[in-house]
Coordinates of C-alpha atoms in Angstrom, one line a residue:
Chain A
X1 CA 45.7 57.0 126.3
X2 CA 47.8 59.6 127.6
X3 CA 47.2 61.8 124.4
X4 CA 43.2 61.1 124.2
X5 CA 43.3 64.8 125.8
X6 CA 44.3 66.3 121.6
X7 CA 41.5 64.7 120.5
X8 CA 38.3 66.8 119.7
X9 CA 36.0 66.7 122.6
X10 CA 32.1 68.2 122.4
X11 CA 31.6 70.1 125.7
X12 CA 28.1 70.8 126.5
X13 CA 27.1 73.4 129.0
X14 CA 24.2 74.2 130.6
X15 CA 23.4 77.5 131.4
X16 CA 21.0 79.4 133.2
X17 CA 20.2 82.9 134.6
X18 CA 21.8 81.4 137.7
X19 CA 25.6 82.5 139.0
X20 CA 25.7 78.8 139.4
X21 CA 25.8 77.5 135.9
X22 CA 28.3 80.7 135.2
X23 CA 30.7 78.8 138.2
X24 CA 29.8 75.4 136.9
X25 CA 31.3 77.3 132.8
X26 CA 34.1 78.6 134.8
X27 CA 35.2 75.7 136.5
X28 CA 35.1 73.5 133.5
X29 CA 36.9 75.8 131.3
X30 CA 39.7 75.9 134.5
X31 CA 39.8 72.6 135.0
X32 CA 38.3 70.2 132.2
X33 CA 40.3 72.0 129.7
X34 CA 44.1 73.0 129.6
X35 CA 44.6 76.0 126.9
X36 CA 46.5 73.3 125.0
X37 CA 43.5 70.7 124.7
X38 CA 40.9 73.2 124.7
X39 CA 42.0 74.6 121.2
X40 CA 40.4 70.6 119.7
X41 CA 37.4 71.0 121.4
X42 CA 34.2 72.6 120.8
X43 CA 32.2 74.1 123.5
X44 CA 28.1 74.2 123.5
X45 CA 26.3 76.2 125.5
X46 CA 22.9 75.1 125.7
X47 CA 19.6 77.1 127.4
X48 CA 16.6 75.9 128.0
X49 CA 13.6 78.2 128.2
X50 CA 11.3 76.9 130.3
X51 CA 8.1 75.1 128.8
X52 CA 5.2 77.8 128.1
X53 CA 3.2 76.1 130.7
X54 CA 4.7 77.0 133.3
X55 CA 3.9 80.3 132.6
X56 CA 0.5 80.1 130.4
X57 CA -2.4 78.0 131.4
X58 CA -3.3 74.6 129.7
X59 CA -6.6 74.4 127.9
X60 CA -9.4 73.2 129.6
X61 CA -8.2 75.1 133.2
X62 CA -10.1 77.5 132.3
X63 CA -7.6 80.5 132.5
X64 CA -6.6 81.6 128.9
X65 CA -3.9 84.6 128.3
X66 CA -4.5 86.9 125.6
X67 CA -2.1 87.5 123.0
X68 CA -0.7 90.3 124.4
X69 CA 0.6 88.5 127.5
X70 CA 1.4 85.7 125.5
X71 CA 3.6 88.3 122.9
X72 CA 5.1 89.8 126.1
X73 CA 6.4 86.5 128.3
X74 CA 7.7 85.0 124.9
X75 CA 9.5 88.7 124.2
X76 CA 11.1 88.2 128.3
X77 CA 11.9 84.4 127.5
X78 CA 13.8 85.5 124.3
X79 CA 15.6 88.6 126.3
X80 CA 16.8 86.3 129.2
X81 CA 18.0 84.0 126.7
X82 CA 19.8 86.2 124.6
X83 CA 21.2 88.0 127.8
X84 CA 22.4 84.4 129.4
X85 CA 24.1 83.4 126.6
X86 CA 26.6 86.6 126.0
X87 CA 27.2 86.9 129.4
X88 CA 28.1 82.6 129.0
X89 CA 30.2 83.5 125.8
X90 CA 32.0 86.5 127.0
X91 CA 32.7 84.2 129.8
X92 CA 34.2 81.6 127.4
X93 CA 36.0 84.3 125.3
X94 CA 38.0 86.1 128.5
X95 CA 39.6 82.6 129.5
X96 CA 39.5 80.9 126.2
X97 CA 39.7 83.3 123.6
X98 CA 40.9 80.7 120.7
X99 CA 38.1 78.0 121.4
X100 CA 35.6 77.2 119.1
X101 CA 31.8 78.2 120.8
X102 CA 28.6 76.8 119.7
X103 CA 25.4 78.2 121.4
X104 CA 21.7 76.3 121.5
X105 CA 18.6 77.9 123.0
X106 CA 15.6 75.4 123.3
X107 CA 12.5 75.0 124.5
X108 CA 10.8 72.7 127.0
X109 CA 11.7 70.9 130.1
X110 CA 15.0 71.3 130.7
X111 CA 15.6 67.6 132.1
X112 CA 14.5 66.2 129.3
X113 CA 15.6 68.6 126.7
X114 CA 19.2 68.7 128.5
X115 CA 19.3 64.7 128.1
X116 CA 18.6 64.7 124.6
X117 CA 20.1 67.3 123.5
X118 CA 23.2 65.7 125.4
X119 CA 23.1 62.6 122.9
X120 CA 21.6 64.3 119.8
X121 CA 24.9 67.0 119.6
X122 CA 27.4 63.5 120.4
X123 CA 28.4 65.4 123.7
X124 CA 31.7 63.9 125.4
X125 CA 30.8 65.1 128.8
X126 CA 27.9 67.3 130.1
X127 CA 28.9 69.7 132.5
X128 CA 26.2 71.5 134.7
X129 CA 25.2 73.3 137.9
X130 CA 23.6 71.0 140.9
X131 CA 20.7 73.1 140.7
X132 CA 20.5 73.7 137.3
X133 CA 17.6 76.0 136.7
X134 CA 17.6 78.5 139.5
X135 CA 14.9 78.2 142.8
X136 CA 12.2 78.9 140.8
X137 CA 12.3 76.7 138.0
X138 CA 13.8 74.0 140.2
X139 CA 10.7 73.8 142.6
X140 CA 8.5 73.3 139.4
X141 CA 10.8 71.1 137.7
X142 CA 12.2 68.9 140.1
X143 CA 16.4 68.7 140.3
X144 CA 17.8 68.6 136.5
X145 CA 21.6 67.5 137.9
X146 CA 20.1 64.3 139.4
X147 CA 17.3 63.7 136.5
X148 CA 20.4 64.3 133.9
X149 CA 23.2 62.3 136.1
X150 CA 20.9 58.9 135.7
X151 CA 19.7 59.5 132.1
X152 CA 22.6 61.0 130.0
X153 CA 25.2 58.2 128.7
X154 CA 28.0 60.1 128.8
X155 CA 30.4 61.4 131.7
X156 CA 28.6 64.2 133.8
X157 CA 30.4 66.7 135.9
X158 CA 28.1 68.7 138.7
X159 CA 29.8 71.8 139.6
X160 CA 28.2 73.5 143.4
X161 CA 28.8 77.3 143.8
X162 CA 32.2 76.9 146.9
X163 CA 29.7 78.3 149.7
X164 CA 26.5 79.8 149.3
X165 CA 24.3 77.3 147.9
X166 CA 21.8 80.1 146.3
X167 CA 23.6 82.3 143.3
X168 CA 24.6 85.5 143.9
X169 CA 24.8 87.3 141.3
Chain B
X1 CA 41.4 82.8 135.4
X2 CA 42.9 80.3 132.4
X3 CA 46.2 79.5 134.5
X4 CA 43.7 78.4 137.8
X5 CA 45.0 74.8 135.5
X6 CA 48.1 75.1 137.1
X7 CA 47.9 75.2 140.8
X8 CA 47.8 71.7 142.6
X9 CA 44.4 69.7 142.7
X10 CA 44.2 66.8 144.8
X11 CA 41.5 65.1 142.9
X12 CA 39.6 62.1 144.4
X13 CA 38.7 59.0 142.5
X14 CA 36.5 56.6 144.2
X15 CA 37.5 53.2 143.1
X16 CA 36.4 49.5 143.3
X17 CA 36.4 46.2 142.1
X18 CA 34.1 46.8 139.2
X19 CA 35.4 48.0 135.7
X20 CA 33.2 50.7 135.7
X21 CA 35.4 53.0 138.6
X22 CA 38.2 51.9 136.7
X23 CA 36.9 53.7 133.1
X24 CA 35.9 56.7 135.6
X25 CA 39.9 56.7 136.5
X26 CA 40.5 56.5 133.0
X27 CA 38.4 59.4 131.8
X28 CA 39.2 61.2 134.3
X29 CA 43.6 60.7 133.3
X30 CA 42.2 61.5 130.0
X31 CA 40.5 64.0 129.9
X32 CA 40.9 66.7 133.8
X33 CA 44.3 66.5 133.8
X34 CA 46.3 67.1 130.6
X35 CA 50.4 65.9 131.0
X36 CA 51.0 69.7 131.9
X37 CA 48.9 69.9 134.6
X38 CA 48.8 66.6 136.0
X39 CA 52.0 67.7 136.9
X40 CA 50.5 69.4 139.5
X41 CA 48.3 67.6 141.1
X42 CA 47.4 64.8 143.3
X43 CA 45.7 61.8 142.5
X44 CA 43.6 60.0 145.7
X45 CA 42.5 56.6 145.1
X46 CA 39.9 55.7 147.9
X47 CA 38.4 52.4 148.2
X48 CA 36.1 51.6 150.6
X49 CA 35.4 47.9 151.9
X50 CA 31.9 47.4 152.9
X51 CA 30.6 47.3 156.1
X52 CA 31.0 44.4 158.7
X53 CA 27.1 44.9 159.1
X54 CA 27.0 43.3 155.8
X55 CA 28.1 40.3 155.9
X56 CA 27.8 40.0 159.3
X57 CA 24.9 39.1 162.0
X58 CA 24.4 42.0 164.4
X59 CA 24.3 41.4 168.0
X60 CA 20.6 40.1 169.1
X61 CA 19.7 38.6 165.7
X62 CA 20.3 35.5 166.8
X63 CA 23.3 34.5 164.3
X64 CA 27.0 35.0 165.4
X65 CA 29.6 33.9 163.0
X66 CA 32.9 32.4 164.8
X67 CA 36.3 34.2 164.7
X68 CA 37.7 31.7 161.9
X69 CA 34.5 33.2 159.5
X70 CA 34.9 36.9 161.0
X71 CA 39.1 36.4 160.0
X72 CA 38.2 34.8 157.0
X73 CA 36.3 37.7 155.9
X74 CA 38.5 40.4 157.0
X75 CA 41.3 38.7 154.9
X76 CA 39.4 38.7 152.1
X77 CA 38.1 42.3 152.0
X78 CA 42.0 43.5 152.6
X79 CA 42.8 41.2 149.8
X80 CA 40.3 42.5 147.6
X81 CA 41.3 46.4 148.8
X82 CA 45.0 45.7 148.2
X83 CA 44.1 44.4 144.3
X84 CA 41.7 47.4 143.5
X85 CA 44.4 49.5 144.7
X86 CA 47.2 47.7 143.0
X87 CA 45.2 47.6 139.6
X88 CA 43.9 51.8 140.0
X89 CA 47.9 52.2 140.8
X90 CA 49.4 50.3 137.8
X91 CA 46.6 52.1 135.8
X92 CA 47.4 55.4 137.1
X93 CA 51.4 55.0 136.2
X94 CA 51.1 53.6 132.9
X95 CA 49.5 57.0 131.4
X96 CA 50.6 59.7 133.9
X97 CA 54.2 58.1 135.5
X98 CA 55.0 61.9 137.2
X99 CA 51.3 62.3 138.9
X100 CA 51.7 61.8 142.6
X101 CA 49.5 59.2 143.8
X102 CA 48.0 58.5 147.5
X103 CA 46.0 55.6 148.1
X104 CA 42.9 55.2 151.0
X105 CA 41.2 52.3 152.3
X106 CA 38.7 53.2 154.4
X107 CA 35.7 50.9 156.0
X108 CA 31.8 51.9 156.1
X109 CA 29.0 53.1 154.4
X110 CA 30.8 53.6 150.9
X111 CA 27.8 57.0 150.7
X112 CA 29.0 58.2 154.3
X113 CA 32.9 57.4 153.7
X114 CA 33.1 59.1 150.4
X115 CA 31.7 62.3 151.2
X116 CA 33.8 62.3 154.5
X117 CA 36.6 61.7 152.9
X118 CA 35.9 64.4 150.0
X119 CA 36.3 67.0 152.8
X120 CA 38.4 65.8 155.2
X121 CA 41.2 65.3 152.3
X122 CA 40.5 68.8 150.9
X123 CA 39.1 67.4 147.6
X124 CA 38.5 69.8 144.6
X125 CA 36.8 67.2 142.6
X126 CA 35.2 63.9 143.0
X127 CA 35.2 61.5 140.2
X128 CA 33.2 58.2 140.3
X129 CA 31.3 55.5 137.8
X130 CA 27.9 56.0 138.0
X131 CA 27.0 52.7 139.9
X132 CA 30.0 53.6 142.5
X133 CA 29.9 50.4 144.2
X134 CA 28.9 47.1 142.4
X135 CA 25.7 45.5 141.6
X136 CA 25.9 43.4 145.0
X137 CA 26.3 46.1 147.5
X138 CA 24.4 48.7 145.2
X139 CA 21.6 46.7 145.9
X140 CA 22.7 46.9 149.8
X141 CA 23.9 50.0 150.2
X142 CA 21.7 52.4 147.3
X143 CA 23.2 54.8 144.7
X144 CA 26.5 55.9 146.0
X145 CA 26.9 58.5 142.8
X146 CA 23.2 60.2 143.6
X147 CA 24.3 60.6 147.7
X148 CA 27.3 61.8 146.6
X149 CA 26.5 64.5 144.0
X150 CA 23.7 65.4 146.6
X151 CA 26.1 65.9 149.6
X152 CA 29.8 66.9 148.8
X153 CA 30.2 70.2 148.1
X154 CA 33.1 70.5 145.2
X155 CA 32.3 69.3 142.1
X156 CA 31.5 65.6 141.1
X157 CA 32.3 63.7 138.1
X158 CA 30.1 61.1 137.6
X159 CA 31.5 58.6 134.6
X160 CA 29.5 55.9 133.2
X161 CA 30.6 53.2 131.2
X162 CA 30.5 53.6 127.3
X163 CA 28.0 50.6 126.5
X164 CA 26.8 48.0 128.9
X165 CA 25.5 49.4 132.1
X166 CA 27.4 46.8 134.0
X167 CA 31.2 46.1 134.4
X168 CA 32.7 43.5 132.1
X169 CA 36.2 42.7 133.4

């Protein structure tokens, strides 16, 4: 079993706007992955955007956006997106120039969408902050490390920033 | 930050008698530590025997067990410590003879003792099955895993077995 390590491995990351999912990348790459293994697997980074209810109102509540503000918080979702991911693959790419990178932005809540996407992509291991999604998203969401830790089948590894348990980034 | 790999880890397995800790060891030899850096690192086996309170009567319930029972027990929880220990050991050697290995037996709340022992020994990384401690003194004691990923402050692997959710050994 010794050499199990040379055979391709599917590492799924997820990544928020939070230092603490960039810690939880770093640490993974550092420790999960030697540069001789790491060259056999792939790496997926995977964010969630958060479900457009949190931010829009459901029918029937009686408050109803217009397009514009719809347009807008969509245009924001898509920025933070695009600007978590290349800040995750340059990341990657510094330490690990030679490993293969997959990306993944989806939509919805990011428990449940981080558990599926964990079996649908085959992931070997699922590596993620304790909080997760940052303060925000957490106190609407619940905690995504403890929801994914009892629901994903595979091996799941919660990386804490070393002291300060809010990001600072 | 891609030679972090080779400084020393002391990396903290929490095993017992279920077959599940002993996959998390496995996973864990297979897939943290590649031959090159295992090298490097130390490998703590802790295994905690349950409580007294357990399978014991407290002071002012009314039942109190003679010294031949009390003995009886003891002798059977160090038996059942030394062949966790012995098994997590001969696993250990077989795939990774050059890791240094340190074994723990501690006594307590496995929840309490596991975290303590995470800092006190100066872990980097816990690793763990899922369940932690078996379907008897799950039911006693509550997730060990959830506390754990809750309360130490490094990083925590949680592994869970392949298939069946309980240990077939």
């Amino acid at each position: 079993m010794a050499d199990a390590a040379a055979k391709e491995r599917r590492i799924l990351v997820a990544v928020d706007e939070g230092e603490e999912s960039m810690h939880a990348l770093s640490w993974c790459l550092d420790n999960l992955a030697s540069d001789k293994s790491m060259a056999n697997d792939t790496l997926v980074l995977l964010y969630v955007k958060p479900p457009r209810s949190v931010y829009t109102a459901i029918d029937g509540t009686g408050y109803i956006f217009s397009s514009d503000v719809l347009s807008a918080m969509d245009k924001y979702s898509n920025e933070v997106a695009e600007c978590v991911m290349e800040k995750a693959v340059t990341r990657v790419c510094k330490d690990h120039p030679d490993v293969k990178v997959e990306t993944r932005v989806e939509h919805g809540d990011p428990r449940d969408v981080i558990c599926q996407m964990t079996q649908k992509l085959g992931a070997d291991v699922l590596v993620l902050g304790s909080h997760g999604y940052g303060p925000i998203k957490r106190a609407l969401l619940g905690s995504v490390s403890n929801h994914c830790a009892q629901n994903v089948k595979c091996p799941v590894l919660i990386v804490k920033m070393p002291k300060s348990p809010a990001g600072h980034n």
